[in-house]
mmCIF file of N, CA, C and O in Angstrom:
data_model
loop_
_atom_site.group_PDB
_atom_site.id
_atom_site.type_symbol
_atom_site.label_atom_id
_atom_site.label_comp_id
_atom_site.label_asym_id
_atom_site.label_seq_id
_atom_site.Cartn_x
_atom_site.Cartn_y
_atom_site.Cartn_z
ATOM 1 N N UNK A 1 -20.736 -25.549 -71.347
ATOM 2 C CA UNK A 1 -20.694 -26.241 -70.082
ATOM 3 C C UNK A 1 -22.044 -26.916 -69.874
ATOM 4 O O UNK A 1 -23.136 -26.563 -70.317
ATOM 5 N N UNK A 2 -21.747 -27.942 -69.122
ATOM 6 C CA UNK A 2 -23.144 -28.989 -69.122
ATOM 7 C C UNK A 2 -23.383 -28.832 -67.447
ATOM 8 O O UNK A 2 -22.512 -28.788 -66.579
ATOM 9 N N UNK A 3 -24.820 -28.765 -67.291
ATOM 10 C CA UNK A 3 -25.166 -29.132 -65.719
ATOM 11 C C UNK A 3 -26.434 -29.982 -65.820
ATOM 12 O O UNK A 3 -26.552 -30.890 -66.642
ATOM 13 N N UNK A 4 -27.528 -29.576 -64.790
ATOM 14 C CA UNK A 4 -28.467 -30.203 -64.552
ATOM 15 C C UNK A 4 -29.424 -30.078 -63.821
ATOM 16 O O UNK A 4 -29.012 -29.804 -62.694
ATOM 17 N N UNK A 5 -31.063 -30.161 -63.876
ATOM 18 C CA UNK A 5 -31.549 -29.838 -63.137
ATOM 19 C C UNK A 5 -31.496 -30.341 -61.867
ATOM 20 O O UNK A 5 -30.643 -31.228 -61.839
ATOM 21 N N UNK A 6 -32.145 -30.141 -60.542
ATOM 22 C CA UNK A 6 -32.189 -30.738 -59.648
ATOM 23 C C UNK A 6 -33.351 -31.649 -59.212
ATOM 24 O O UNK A 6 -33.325 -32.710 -58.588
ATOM 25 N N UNK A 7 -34.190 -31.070 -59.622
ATOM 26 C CA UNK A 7 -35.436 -32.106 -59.735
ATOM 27 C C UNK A 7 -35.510 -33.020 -60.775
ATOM 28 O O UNK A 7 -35.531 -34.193 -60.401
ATOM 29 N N UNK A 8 -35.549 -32.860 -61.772
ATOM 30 C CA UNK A 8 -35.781 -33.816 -62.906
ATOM 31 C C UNK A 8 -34.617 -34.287 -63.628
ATOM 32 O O UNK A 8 -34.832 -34.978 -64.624
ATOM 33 N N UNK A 9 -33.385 -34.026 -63.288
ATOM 34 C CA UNK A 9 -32.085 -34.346 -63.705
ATOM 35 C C UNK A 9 -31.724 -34.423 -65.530
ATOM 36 O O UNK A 9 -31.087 -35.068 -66.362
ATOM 37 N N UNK A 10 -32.619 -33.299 -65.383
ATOM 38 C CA UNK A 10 -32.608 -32.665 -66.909
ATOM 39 C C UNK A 10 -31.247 -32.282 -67.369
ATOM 40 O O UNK A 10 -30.623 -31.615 -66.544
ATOM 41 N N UNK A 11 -30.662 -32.532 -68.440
ATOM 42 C CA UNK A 11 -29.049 -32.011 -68.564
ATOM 43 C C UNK A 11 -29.250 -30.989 -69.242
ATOM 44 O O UNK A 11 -29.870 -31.310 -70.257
ATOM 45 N N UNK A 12 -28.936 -29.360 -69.181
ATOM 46 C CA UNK A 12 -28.827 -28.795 -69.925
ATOM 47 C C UNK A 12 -27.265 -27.664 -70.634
ATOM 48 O O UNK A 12 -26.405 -27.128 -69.935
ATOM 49 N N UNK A 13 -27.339 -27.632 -71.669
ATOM 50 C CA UNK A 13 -26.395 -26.632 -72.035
ATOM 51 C C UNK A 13 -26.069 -25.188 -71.548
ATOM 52 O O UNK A 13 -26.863 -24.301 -71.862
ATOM 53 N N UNK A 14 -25.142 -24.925 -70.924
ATOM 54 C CA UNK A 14 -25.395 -22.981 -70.363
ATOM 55 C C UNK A 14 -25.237 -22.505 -71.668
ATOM 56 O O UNK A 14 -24.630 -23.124 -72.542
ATOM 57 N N UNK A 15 -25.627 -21.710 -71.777
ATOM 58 C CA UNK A 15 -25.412 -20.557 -72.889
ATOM 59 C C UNK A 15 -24.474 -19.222 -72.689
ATOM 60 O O UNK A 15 -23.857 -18.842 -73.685
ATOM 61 N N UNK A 16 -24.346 -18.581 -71.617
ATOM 62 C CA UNK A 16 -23.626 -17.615 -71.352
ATOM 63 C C UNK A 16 -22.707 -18.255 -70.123
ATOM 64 O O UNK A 16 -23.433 -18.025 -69.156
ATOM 65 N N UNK A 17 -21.915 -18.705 -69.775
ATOM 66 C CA UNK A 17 -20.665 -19.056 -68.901
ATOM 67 C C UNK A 17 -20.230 -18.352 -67.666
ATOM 68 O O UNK A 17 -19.887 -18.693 -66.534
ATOM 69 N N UNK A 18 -20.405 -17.035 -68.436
ATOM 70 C CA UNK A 18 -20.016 -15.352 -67.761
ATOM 71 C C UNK A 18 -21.212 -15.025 -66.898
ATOM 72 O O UNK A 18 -20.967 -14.450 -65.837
ATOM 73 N N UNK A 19 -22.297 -15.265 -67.152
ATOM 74 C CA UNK A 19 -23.276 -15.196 -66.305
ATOM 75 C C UNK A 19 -23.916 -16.260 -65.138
ATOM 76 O O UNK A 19 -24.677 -16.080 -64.188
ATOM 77 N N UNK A 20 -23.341 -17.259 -65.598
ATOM 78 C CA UNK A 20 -22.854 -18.495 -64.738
ATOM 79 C C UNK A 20 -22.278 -18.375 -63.478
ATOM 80 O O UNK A 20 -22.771 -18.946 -62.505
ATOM 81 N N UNK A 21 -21.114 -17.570 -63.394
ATOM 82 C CA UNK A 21 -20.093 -17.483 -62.620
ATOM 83 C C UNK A 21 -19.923 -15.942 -61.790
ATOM 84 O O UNK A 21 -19.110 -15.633 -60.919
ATOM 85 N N UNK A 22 -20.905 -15.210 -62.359
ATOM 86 C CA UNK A 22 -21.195 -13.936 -62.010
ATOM 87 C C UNK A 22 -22.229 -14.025 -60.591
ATOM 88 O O UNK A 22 -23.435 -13.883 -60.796
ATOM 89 N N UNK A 23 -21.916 -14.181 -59.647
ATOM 90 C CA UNK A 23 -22.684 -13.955 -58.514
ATOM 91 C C UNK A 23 -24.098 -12.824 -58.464
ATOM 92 O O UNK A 23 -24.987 -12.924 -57.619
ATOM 93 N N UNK A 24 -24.068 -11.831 -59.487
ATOM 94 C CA UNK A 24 -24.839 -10.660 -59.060
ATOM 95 C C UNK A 24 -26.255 -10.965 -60.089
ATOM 96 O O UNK A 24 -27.301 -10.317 -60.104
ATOM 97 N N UNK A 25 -25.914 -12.085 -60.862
ATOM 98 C CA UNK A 25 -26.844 -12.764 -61.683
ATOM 99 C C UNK A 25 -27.858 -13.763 -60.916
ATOM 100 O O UNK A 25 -26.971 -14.160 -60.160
ATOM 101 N N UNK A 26 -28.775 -14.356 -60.572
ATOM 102 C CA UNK A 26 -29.767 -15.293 -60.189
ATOM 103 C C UNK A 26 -30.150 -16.419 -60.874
ATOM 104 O O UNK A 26 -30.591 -17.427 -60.322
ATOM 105 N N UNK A 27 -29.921 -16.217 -62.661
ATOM 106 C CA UNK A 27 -30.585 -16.914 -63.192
ATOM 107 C C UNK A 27 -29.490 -16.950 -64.509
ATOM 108 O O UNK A 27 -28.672 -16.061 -64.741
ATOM 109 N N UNK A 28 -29.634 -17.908 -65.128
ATOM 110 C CA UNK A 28 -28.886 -18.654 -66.239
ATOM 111 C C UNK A 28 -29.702 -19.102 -67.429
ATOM 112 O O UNK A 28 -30.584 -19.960 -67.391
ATOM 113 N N UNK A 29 -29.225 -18.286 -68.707
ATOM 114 C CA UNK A 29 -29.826 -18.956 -69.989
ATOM 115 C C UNK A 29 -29.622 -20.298 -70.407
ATOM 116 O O UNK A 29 -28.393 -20.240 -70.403
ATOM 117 N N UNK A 30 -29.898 -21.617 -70.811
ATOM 118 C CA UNK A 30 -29.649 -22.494 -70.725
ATOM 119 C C UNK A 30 -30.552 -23.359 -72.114
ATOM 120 O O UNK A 30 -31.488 -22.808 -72.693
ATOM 121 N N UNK A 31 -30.135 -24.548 -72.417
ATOM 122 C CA UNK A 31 -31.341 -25.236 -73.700
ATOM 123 C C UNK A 31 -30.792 -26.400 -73.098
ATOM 124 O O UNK A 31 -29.645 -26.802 -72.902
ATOM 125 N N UNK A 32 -32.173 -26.920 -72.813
ATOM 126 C CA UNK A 32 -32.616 -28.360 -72.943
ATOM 127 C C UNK A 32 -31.397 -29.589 -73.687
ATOM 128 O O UNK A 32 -31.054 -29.232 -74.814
ATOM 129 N N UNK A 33 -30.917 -30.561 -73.339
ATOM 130 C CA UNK A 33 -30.028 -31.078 -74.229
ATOM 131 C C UNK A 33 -31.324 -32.528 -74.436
ATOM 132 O O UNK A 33 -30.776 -33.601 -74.687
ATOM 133 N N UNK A 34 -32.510 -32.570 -74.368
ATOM 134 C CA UNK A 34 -33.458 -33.693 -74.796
ATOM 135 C C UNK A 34 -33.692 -33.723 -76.249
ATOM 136 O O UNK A 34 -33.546 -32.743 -76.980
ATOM 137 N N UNK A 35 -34.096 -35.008 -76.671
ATOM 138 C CA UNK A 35 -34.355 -35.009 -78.545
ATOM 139 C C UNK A 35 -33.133 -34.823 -78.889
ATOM 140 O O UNK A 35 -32.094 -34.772 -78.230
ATOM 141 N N UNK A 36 -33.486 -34.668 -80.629
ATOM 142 C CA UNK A 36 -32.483 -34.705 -81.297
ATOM 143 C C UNK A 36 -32.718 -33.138 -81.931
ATOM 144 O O UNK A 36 -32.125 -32.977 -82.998
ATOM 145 N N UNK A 37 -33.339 -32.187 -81.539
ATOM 146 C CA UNK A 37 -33.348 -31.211 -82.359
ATOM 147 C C UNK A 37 -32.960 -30.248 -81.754
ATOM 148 O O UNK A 37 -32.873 -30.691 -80.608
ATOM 149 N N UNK A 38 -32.507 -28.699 -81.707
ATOM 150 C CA UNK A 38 -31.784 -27.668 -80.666
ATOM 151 C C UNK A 38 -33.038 -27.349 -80.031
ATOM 152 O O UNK A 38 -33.909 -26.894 -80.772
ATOM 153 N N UNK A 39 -33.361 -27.524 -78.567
ATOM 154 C CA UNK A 39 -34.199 -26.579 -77.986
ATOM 155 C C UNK A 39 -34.139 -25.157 -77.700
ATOM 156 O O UNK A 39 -32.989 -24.800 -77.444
ATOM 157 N N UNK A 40 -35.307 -23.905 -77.647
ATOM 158 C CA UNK A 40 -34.723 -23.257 -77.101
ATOM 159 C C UNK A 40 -34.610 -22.824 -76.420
ATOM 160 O O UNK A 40 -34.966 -23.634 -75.565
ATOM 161 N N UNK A 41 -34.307 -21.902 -75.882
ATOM 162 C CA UNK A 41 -32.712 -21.011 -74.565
ATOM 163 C C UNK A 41 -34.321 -21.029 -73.500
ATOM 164 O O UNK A 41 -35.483 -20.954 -73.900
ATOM 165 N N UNK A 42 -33.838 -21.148 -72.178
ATOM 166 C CA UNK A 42 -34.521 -21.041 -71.354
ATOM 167 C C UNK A 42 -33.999 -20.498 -69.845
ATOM 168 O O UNK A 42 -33.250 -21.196 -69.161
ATOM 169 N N UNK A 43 -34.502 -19.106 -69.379
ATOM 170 C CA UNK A 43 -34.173 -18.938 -67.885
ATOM 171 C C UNK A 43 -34.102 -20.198 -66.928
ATOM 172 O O UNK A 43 -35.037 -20.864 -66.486
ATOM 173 N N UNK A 44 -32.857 -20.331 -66.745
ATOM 174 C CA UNK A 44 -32.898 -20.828 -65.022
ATOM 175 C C UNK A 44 -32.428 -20.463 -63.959
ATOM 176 O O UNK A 44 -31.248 -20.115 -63.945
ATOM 177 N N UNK A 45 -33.047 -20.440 -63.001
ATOM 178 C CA UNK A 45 -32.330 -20.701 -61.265
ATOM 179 C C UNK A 45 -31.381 -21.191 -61.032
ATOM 180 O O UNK A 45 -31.245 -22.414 -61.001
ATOM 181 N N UNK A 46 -30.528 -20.407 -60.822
ATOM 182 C CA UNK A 46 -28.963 -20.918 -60.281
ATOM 183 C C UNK A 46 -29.132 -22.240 -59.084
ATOM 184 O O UNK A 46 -28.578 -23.330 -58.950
ATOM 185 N N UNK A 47 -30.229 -21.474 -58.307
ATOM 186 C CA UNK A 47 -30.620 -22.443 -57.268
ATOM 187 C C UNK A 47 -31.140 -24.100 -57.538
ATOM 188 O O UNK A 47 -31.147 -25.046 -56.751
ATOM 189 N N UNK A 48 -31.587 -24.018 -59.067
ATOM 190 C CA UNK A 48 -32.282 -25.530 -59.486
ATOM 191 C C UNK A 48 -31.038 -26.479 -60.107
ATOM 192 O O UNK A 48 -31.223 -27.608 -60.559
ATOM 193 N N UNK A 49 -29.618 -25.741 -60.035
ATOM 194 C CA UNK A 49 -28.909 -26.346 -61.117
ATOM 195 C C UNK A 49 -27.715 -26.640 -60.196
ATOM 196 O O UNK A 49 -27.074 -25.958 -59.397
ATOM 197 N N UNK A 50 -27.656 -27.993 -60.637
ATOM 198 C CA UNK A 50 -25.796 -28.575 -59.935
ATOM 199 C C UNK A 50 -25.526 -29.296 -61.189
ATOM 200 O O UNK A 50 -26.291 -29.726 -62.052
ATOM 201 N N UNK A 51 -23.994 -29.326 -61.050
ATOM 202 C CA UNK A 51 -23.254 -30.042 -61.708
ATOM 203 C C UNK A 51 -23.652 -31.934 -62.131
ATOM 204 O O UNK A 51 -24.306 -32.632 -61.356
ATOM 205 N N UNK A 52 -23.053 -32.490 -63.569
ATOM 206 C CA UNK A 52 -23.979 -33.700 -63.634
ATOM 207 C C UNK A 52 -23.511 -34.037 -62.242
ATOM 208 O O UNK A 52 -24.284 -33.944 -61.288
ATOM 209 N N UNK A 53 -22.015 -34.503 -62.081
ATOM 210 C CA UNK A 53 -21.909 -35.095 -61.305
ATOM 211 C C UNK A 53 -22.544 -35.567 -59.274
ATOM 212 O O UNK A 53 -22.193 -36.307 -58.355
ATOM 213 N N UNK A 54 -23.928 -34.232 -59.661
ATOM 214 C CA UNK A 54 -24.367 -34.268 -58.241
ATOM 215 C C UNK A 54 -24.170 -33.423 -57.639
ATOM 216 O O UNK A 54 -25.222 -32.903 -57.269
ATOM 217 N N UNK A 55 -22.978 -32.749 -57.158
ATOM 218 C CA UNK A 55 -22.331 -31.320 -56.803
ATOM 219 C C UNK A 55 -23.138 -29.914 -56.940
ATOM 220 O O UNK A 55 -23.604 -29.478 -57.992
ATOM 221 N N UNK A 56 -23.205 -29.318 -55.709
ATOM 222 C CA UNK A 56 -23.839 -28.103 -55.998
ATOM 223 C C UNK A 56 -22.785 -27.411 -56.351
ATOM 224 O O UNK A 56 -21.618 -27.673 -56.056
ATOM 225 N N UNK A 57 -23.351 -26.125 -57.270
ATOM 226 C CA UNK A 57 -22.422 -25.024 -57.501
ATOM 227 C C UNK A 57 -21.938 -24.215 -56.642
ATOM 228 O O UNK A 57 -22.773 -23.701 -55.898
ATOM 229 N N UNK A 58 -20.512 -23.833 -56.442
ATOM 230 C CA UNK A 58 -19.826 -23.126 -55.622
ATOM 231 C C UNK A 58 -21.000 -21.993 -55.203
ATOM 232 O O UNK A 58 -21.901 -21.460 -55.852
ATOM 233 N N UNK A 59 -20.576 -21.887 -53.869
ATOM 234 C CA UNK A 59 -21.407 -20.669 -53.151
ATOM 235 C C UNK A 59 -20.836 -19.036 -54.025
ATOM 236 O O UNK A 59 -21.561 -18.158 -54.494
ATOM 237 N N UNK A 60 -19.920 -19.073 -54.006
ATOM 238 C CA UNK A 60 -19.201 -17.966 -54.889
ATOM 239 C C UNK A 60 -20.037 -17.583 -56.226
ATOM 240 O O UNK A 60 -20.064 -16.405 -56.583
ATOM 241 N N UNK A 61 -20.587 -18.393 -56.823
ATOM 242 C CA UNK A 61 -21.028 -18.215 -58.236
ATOM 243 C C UNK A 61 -22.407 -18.117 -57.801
ATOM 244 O O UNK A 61 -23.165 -18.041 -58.769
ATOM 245 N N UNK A 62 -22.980 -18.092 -56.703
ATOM 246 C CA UNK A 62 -24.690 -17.909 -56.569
ATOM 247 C C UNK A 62 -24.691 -16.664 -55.163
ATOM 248 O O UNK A 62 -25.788 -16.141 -54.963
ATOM 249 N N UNK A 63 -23.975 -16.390 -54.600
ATOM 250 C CA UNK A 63 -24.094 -15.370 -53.350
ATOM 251 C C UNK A 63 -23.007 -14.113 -53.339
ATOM 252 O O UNK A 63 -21.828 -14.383 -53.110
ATOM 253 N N UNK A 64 -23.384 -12.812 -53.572
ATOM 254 C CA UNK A 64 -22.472 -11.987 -53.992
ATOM 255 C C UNK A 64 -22.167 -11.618 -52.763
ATOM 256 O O UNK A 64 -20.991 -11.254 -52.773
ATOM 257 N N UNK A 65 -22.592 -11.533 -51.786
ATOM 258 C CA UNK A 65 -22.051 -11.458 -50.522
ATOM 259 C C UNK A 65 -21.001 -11.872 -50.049
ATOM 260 O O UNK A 65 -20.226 -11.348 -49.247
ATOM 261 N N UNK A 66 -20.964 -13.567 -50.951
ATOM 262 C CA UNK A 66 -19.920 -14.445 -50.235
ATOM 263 C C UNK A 66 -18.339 -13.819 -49.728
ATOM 264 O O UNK A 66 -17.724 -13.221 -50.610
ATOM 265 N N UNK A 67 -17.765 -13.917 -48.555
ATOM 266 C CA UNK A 67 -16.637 -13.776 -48.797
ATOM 267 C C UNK A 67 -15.706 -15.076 -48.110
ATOM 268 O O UNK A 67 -16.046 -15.613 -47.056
ATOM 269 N N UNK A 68 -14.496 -15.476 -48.882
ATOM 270 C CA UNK A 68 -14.296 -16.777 -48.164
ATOM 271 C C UNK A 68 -13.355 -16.488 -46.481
ATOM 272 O O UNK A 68 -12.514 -15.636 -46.195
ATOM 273 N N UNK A 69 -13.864 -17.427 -45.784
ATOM 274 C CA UNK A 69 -12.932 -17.053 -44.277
ATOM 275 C C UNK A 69 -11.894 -17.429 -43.984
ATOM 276 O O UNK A 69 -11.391 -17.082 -42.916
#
């Protein structure tokens, strides 16, 4: 799955999916998709990352609290 940073509109690759979508997680393994060579894996902030299209990520996948009303 592809997203992106929010500041620098960096595109990167997730690496784990499952931890993506896991609310009780904060942070996401991820590589750089810049150059032509594999970068590697890097912690991120759920909070720094939306979808390319602009879109933040569902509240569900970043707040384990969430419940919908």
């Amino acid at each position: 799955m592809l997203l992106k940073t929010k500041d620098g509109g960096t595109l990167l690759e997730i690496a784990d999916v499952q931890a993506l979508i896991n609310p009780s997680k904060n942070e996401v393994t991820a590589r750089d998709q810049e150059g032509q060579e594999e970068q590697a894996a890097t912690a991120y902030s759920k909070d720094q990352l939306i979808f390319p299209s602009g879109e933040e990520l569902p509240r569900c996948w970043r707040d384990a609290n969430y419940t919908k009303a």
